[in-house]
PDB file of C-alpha atoms and ligand atoms in Angstrom:
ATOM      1  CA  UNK S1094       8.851  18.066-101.455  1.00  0.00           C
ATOM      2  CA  UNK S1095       7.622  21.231-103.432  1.00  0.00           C
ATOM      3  CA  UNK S1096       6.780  24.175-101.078  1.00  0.00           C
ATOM      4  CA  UNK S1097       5.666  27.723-102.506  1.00  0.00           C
ATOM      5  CA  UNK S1098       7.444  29.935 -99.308  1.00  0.00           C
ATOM      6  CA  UNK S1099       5.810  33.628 -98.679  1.00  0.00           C
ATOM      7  CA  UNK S1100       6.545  35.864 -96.323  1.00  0.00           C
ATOM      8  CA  UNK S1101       5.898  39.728 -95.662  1.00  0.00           C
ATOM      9  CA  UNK S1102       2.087  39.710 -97.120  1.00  0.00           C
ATOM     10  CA  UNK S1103       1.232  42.404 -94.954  1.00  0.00           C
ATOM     11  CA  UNK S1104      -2.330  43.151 -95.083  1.00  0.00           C
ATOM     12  CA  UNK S1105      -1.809  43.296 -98.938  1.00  0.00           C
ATOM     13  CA  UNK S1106      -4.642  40.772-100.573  1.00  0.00           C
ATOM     14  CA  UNK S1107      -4.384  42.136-103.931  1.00  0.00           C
ATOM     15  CA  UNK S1108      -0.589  41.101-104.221  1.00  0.00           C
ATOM     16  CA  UNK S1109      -1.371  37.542-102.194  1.00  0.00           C
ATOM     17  CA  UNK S1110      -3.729  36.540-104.563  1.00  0.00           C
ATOM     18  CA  UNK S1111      -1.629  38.230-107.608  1.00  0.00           C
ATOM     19  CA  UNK S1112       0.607  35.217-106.316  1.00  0.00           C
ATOM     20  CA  UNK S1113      -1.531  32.776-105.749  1.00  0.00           C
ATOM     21  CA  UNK S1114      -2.869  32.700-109.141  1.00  0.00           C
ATOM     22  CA  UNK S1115       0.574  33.120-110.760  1.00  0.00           C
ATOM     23  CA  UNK S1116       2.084  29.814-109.039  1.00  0.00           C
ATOM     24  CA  UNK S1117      -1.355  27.776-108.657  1.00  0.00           C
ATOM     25  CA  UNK S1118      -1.537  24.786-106.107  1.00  0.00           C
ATOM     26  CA  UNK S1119      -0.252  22.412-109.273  1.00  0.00           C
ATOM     27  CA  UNK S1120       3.702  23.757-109.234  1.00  0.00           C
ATOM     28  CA  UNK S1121       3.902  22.811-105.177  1.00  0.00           C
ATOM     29  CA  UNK S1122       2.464  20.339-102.233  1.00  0.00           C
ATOM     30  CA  UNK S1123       2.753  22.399 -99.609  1.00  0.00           C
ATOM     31  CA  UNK S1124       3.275  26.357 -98.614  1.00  0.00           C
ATOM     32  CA  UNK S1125       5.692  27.991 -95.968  1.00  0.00           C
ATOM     33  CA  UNK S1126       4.615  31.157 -94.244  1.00  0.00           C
ATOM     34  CA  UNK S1127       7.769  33.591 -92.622  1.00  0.00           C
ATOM     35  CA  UNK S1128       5.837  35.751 -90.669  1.00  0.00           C
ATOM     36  CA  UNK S1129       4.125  39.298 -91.066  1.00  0.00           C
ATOM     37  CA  UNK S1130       0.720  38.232 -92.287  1.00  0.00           C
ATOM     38  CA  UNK S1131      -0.465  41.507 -91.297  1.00  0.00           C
ATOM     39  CA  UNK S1132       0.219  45.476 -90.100  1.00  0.00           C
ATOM     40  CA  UNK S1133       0.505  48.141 -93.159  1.00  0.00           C
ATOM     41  CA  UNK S1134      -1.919  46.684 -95.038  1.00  0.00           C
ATOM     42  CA  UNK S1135      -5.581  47.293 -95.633  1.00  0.00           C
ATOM     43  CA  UNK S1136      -6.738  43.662 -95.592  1.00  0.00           C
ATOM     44  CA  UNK S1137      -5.354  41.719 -92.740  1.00  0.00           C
ATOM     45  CA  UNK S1138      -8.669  39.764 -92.023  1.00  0.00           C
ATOM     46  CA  UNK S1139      -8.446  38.872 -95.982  1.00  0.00           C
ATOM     47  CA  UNK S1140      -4.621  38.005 -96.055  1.00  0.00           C
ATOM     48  CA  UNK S1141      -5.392  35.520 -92.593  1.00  0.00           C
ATOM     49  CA  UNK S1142      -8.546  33.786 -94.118  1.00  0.00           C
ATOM     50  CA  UNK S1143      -6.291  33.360 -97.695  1.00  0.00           C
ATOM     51  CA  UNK S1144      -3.784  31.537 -95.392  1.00  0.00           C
ATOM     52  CA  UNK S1145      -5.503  29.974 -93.430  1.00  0.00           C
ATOM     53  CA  UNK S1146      -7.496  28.322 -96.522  1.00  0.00           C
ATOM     54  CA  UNK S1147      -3.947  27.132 -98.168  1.00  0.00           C
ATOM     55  CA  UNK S1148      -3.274  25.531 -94.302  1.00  0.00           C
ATOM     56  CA  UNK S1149       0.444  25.926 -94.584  1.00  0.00           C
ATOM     57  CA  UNK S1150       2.389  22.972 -93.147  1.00  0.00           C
ATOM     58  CA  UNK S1151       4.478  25.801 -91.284  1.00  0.00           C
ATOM     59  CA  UNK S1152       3.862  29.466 -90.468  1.00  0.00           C
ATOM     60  CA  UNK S1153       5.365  30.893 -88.272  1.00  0.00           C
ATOM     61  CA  UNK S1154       4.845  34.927 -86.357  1.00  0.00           C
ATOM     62  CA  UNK S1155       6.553  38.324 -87.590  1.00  0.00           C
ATOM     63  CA  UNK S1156       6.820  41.268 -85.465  1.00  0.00           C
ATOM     64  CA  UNK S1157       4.522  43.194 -86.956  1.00  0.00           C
ATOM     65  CA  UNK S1158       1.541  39.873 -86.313  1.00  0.00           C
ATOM     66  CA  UNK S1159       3.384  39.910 -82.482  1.00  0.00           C
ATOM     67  CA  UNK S1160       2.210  43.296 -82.140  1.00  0.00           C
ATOM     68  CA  UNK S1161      -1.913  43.158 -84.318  1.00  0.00           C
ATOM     69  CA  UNK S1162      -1.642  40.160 -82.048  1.00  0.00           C
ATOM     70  CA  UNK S1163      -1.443  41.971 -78.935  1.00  0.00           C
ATOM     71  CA  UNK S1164       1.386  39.853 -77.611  1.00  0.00           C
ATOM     72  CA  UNK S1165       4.094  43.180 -77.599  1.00  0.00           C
ATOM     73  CA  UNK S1166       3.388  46.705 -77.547  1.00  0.00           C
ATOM     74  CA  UNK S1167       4.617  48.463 -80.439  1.00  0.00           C
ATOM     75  CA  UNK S1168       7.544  50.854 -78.754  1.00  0.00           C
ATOM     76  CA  UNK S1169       9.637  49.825 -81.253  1.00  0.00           C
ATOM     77  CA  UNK S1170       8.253  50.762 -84.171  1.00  0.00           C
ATOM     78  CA  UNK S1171       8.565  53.878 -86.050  1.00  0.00           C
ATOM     79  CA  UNK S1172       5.140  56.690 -86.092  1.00  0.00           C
ATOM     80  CA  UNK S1173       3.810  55.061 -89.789  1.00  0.00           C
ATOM     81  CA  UNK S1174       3.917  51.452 -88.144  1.00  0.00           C
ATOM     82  CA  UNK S1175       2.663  52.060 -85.180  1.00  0.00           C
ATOM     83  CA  UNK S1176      -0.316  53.928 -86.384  1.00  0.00           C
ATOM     84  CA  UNK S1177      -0.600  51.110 -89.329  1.00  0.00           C
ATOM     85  CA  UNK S1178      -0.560  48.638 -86.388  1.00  0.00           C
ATOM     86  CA  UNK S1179      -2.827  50.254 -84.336  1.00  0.00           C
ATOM     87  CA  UNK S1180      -5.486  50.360 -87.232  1.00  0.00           C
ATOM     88  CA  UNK S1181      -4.817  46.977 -87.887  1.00  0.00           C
ATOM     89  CA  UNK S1182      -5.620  45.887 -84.089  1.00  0.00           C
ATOM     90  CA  UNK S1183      -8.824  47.848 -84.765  1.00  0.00           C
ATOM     91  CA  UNK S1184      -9.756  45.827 -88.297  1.00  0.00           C
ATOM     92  CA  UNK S1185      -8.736  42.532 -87.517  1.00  0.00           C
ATOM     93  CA  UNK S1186     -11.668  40.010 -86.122  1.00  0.00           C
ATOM     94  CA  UNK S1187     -11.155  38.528 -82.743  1.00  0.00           C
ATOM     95  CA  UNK S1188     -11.009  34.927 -84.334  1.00  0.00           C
ATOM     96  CA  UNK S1189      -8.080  36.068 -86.805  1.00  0.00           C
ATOM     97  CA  UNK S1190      -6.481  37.530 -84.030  1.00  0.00           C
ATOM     98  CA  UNK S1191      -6.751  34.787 -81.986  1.00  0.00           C
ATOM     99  CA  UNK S1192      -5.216  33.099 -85.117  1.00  0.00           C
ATOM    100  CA  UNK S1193      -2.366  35.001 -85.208  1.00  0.00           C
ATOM    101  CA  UNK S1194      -1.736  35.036 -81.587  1.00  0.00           C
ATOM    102  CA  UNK S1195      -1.229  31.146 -81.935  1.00  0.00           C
ATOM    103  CA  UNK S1196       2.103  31.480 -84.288  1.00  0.00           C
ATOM    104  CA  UNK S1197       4.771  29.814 -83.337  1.00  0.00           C
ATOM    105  CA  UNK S1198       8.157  32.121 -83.024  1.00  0.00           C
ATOM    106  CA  UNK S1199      10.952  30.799 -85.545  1.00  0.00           C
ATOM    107  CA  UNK S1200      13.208  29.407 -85.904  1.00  0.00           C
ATOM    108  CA  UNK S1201      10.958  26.258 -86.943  1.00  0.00           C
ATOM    109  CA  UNK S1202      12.434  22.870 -88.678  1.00  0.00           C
ATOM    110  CA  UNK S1203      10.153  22.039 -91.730  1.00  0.00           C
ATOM    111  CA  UNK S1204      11.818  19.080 -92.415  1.00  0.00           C
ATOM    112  CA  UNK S1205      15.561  17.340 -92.798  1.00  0.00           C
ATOM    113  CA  UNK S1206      16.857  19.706 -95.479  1.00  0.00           C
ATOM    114  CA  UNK S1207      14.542  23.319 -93.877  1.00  0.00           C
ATOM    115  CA  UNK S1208      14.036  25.527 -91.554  1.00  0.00           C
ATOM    116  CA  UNK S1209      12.229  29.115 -91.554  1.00  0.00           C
ATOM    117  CA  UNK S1210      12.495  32.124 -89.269  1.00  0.00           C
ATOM    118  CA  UNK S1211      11.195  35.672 -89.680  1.00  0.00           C
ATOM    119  CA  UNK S1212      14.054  37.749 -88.833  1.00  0.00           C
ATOM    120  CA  UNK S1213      17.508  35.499 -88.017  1.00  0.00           C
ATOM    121  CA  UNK S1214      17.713  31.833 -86.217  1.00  0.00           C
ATOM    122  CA  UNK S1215      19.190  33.407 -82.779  1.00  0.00           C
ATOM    123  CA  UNK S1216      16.681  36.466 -82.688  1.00  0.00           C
ATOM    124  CA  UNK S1217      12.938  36.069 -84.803  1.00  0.00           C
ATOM    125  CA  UNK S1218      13.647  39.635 -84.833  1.00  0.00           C
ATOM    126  CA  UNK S1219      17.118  40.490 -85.930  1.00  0.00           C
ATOM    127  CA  UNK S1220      17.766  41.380 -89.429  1.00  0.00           C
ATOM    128  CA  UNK S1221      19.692  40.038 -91.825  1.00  0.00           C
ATOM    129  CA  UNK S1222      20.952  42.687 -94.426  1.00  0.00           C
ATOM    130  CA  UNK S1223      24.837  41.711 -95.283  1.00  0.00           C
ATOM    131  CA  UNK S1224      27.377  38.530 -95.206  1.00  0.00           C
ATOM    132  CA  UNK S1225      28.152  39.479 -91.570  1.00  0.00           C
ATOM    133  CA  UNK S1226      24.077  39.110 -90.401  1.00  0.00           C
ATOM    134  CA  UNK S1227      24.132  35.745 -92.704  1.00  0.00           C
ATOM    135  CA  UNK S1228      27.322  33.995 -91.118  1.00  0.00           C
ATOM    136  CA  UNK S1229      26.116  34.647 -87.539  1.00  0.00           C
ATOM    137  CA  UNK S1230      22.481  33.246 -88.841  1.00  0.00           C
ATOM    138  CA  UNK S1231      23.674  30.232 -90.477  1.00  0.00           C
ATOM    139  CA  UNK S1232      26.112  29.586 -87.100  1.00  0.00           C
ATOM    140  CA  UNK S1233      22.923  28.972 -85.584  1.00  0.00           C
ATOM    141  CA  UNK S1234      20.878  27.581 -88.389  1.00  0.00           C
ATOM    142  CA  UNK S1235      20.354  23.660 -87.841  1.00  0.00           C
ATOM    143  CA  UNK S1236      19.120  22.821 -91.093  1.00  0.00           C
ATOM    144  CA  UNK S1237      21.696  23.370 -94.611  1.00  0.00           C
ATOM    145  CA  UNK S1238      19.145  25.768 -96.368  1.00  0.00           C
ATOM    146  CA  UNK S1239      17.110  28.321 -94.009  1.00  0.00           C
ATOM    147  CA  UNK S1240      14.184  30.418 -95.196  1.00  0.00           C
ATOM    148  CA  UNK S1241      13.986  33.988 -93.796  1.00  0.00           C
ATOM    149  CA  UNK S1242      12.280  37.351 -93.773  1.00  0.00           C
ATOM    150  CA  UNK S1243      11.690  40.833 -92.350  1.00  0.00           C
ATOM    151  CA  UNK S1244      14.005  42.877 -94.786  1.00  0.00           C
ATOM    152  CA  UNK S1245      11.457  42.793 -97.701  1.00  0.00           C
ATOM    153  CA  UNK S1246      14.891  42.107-100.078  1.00  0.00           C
ATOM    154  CA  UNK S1247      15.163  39.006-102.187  1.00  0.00           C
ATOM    155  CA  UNK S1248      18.432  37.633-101.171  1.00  0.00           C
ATOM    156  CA  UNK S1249      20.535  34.334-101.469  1.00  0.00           C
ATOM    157  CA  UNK S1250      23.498  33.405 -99.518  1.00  0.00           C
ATOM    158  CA  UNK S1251      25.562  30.795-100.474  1.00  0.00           C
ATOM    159  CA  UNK S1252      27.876  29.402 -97.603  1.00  0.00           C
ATOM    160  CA  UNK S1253      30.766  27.369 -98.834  1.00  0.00           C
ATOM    161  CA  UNK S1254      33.744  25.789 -97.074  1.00  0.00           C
ATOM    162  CA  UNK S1255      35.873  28.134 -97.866  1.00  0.00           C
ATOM    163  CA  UNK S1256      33.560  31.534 -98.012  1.00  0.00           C
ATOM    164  CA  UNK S1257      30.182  33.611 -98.362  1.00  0.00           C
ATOM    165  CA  UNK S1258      28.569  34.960-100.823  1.00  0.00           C
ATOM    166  CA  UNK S1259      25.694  36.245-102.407  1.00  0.00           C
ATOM    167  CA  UNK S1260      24.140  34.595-105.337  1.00  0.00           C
ATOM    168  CA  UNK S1261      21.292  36.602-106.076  1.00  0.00           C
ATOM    169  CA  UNK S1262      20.245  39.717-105.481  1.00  0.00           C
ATOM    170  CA  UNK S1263      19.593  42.642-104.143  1.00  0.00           C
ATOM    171  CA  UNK S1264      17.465  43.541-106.875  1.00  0.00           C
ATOM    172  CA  UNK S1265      16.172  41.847-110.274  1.00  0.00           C
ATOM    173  CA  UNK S1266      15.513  38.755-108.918  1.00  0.00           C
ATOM    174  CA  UNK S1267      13.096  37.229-111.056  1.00  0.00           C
ATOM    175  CA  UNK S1268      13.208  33.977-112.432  1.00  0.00           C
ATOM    176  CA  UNK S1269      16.464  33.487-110.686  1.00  0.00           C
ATOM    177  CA  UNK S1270      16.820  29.388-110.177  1.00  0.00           C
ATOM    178  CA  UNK S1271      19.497  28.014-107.843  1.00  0.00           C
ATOM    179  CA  UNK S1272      20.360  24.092-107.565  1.00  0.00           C
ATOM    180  CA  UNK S1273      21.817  23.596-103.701  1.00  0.00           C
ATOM    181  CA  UNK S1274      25.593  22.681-104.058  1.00  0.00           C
ATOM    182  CA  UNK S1275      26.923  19.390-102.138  1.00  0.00           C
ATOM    183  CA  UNK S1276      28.364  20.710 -99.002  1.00  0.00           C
ATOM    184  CA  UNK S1277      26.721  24.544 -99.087  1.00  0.00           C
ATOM    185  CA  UNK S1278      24.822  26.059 -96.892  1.00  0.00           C
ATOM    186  CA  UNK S1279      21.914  28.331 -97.618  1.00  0.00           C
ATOM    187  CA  UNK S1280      20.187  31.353 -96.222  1.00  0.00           C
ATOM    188  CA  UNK S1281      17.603  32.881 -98.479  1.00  0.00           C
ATOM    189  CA  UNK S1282      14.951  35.278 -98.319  1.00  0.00           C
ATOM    190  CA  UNK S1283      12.054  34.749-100.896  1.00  0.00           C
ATOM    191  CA  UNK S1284      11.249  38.732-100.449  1.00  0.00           C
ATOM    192  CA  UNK S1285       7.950  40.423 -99.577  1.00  0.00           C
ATOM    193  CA  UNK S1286       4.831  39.652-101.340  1.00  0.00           C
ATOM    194  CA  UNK S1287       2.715  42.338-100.132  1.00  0.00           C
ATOM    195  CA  UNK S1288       5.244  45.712 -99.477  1.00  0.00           C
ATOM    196  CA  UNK S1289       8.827  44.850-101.740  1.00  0.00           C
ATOM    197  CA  UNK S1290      11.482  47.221-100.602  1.00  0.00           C
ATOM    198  CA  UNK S1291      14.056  46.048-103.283  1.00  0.00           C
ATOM    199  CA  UNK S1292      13.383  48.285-105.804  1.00  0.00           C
ATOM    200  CA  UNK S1293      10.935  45.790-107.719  1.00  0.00           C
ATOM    201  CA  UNK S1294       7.443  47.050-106.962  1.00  0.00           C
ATOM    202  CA  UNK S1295       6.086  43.713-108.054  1.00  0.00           C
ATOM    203  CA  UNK S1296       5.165  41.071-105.362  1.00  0.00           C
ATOM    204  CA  UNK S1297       7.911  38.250-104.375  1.00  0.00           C
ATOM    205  CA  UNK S1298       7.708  34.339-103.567  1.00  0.00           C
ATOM    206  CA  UNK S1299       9.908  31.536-103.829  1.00  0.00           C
ATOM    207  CA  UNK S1300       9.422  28.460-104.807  1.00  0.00           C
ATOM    208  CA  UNK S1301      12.186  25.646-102.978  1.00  0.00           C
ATOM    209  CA  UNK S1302      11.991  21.849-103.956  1.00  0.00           C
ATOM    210  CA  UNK S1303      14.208  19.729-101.716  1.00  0.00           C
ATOM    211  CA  UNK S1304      14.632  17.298-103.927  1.00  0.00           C
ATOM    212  CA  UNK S1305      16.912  17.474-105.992  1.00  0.00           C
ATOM    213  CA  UNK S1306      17.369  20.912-103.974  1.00  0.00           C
ATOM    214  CA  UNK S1307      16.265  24.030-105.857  1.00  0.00           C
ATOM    215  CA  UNK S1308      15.198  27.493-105.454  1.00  0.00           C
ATOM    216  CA  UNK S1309      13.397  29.251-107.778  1.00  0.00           C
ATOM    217  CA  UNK S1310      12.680  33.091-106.789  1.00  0.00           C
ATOM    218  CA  UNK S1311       9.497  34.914-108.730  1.00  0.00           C
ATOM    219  CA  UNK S1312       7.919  37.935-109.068  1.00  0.00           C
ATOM    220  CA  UNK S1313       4.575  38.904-109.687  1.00  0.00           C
ATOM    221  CA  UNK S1314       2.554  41.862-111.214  1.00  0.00           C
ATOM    222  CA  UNK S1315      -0.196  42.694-109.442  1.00  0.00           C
ATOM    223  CA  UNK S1316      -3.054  45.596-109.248  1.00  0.00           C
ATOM    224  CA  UNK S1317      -0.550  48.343-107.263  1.00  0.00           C
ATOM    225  CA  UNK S1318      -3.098  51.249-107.960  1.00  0.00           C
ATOM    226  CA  UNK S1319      -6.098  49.095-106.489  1.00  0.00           C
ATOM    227  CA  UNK S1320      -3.784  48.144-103.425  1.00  0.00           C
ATOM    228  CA  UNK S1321      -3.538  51.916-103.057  1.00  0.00           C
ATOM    229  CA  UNK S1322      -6.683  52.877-103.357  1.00  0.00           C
ATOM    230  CA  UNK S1323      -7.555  50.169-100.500  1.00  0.00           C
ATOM    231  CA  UNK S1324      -4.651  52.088 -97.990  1.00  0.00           C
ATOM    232  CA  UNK S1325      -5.985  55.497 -98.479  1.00  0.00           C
ATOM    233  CA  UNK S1326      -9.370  54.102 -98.151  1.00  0.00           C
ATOM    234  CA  UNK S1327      -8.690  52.792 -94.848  1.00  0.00           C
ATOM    235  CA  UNK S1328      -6.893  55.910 -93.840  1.00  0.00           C
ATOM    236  CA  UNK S1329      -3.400  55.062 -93.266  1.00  0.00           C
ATOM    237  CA  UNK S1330      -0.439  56.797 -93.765  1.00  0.00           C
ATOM    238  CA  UNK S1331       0.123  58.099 -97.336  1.00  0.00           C
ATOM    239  CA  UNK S1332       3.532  57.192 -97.286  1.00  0.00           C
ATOM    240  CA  UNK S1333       2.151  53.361 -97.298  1.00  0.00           C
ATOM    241  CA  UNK S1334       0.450  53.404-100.205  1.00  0.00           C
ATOM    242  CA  UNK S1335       3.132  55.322-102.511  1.00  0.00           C
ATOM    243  CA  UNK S1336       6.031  52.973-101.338  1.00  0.00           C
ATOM    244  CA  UNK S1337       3.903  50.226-102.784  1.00  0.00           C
ATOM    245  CA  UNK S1338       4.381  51.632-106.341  1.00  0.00           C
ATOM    246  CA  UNK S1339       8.048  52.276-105.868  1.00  0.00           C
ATOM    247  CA  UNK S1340       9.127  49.087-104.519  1.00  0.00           C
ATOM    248  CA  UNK S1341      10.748  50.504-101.808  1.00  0.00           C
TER     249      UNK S1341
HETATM  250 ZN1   ZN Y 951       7.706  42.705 -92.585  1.00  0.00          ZN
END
């Protein structure tokens, strides 16, 4: 099975369909959705109605969708969240809400060989940043290859017998193409498509094929100026719109 995996879209249309139109419906059968559909964005009720058109065959809730959702306050975010989130509460329509408010929490098992969470297996909303964050993910992982998100880094671990490490990334990612090992164990994060905080301001997907077993991560130019101009637009915080140009 072919599935295109995105996560991190964030209320960012202009980079979703940037995607969409780079790896059309032909190079995969199904898609895989990690969570934060929404909050920073300008276009959560456009990012939902994309997704909900490409009917993913597993999508599962990010904190940020918890939160637009109106499942958790958001305490824990910092001031340019929150007040992101709390614009996005205000935008999104009740039915997308409603939509949102129906994801499942990860982890999730797609299939024999998958499984997808937004933050780590034991915690949707842990991070995972180093080899420490992966081993303790992939102790609880129940699947050999697991999908994840949250950090907005494009990232693959590669779990051995006899150690970890990382085979690609952070950074310069693109067109990086992985064939699963006999015996390894994966953990890898297909990056953000809508707000990239790897230093590559261009939007991020994967592309994972179970069989033989690949990985294929890509990146996308899209219209950054026009996703911009949507953010101040909308009136949130300045900061979100010039991190979009910087990747970071
Ligand atoms: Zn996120």
């Amino acid at each position: 099975m072919r599935y295109l995996v995105l996560s991190d879209i964030h209320g960012n249309l202009d980079a979703l369909d940037a995607v969409l139109a780079a790896l059309p419906g032909s190079r995969y059968d199904q898609v895989l959705v990690l969570g934060d559909l929404v909050g920073y964005g300008p276009d959560p009720n456009g990012v939902v109605d994309r997704i909900r058109a490409l009917a993913p065959v597993a999508a599962i809730r990010g904190n940020h969708d918890k939160v637009a959702a109106g499942l958790e306050d958001g305490e824990s975010f910092n001031t340019v969240a929150r007040s992101a989130v709390e614009w996005t509460v205000e935008a999104l329509s009740p039915e997308h809400r409603a939509y949102l408010a129906g994801l499942p929490a990860g982890p999730v098992l797609v299939d024999d060989v998958l499984e997808i969470c937004h933050g780590s297996t034991f915690d949707e909303d842990a991070y995972v940043f180093d080899e420490i964050d992966a081993l303790r993910a992939l102790e609880s992982a129940r699947r050999p290859v697991c999908l994840f998100g949250h950090t907005h880094v494009a990232l693959i671990f590669d779990r051995s017998e006899e150690a970890i490490e990382i085979a690609a990334g952070p950074g310069d990612t693109d067109g990086v193409h992985l064939t699963f090992a006999p015996g390894h164990r994966y953990l890898i994060n297909p990056g953000s498509v809508g707000q990239p905080r790897d230093g590559d301001p261009r939007a991020a997907a994967a592309l994972v094929d179970t069989s033989p077993g690949t990985v294929e991560l890509c990146r996308v130019s899209y219209d950054v100026e026009e996703a911009q101009r949507k953010t101040r637009l909308a009136g949130l915080p300045e900061m979100l719109a010039r991190r979009l140009a910087l990747g970071r």
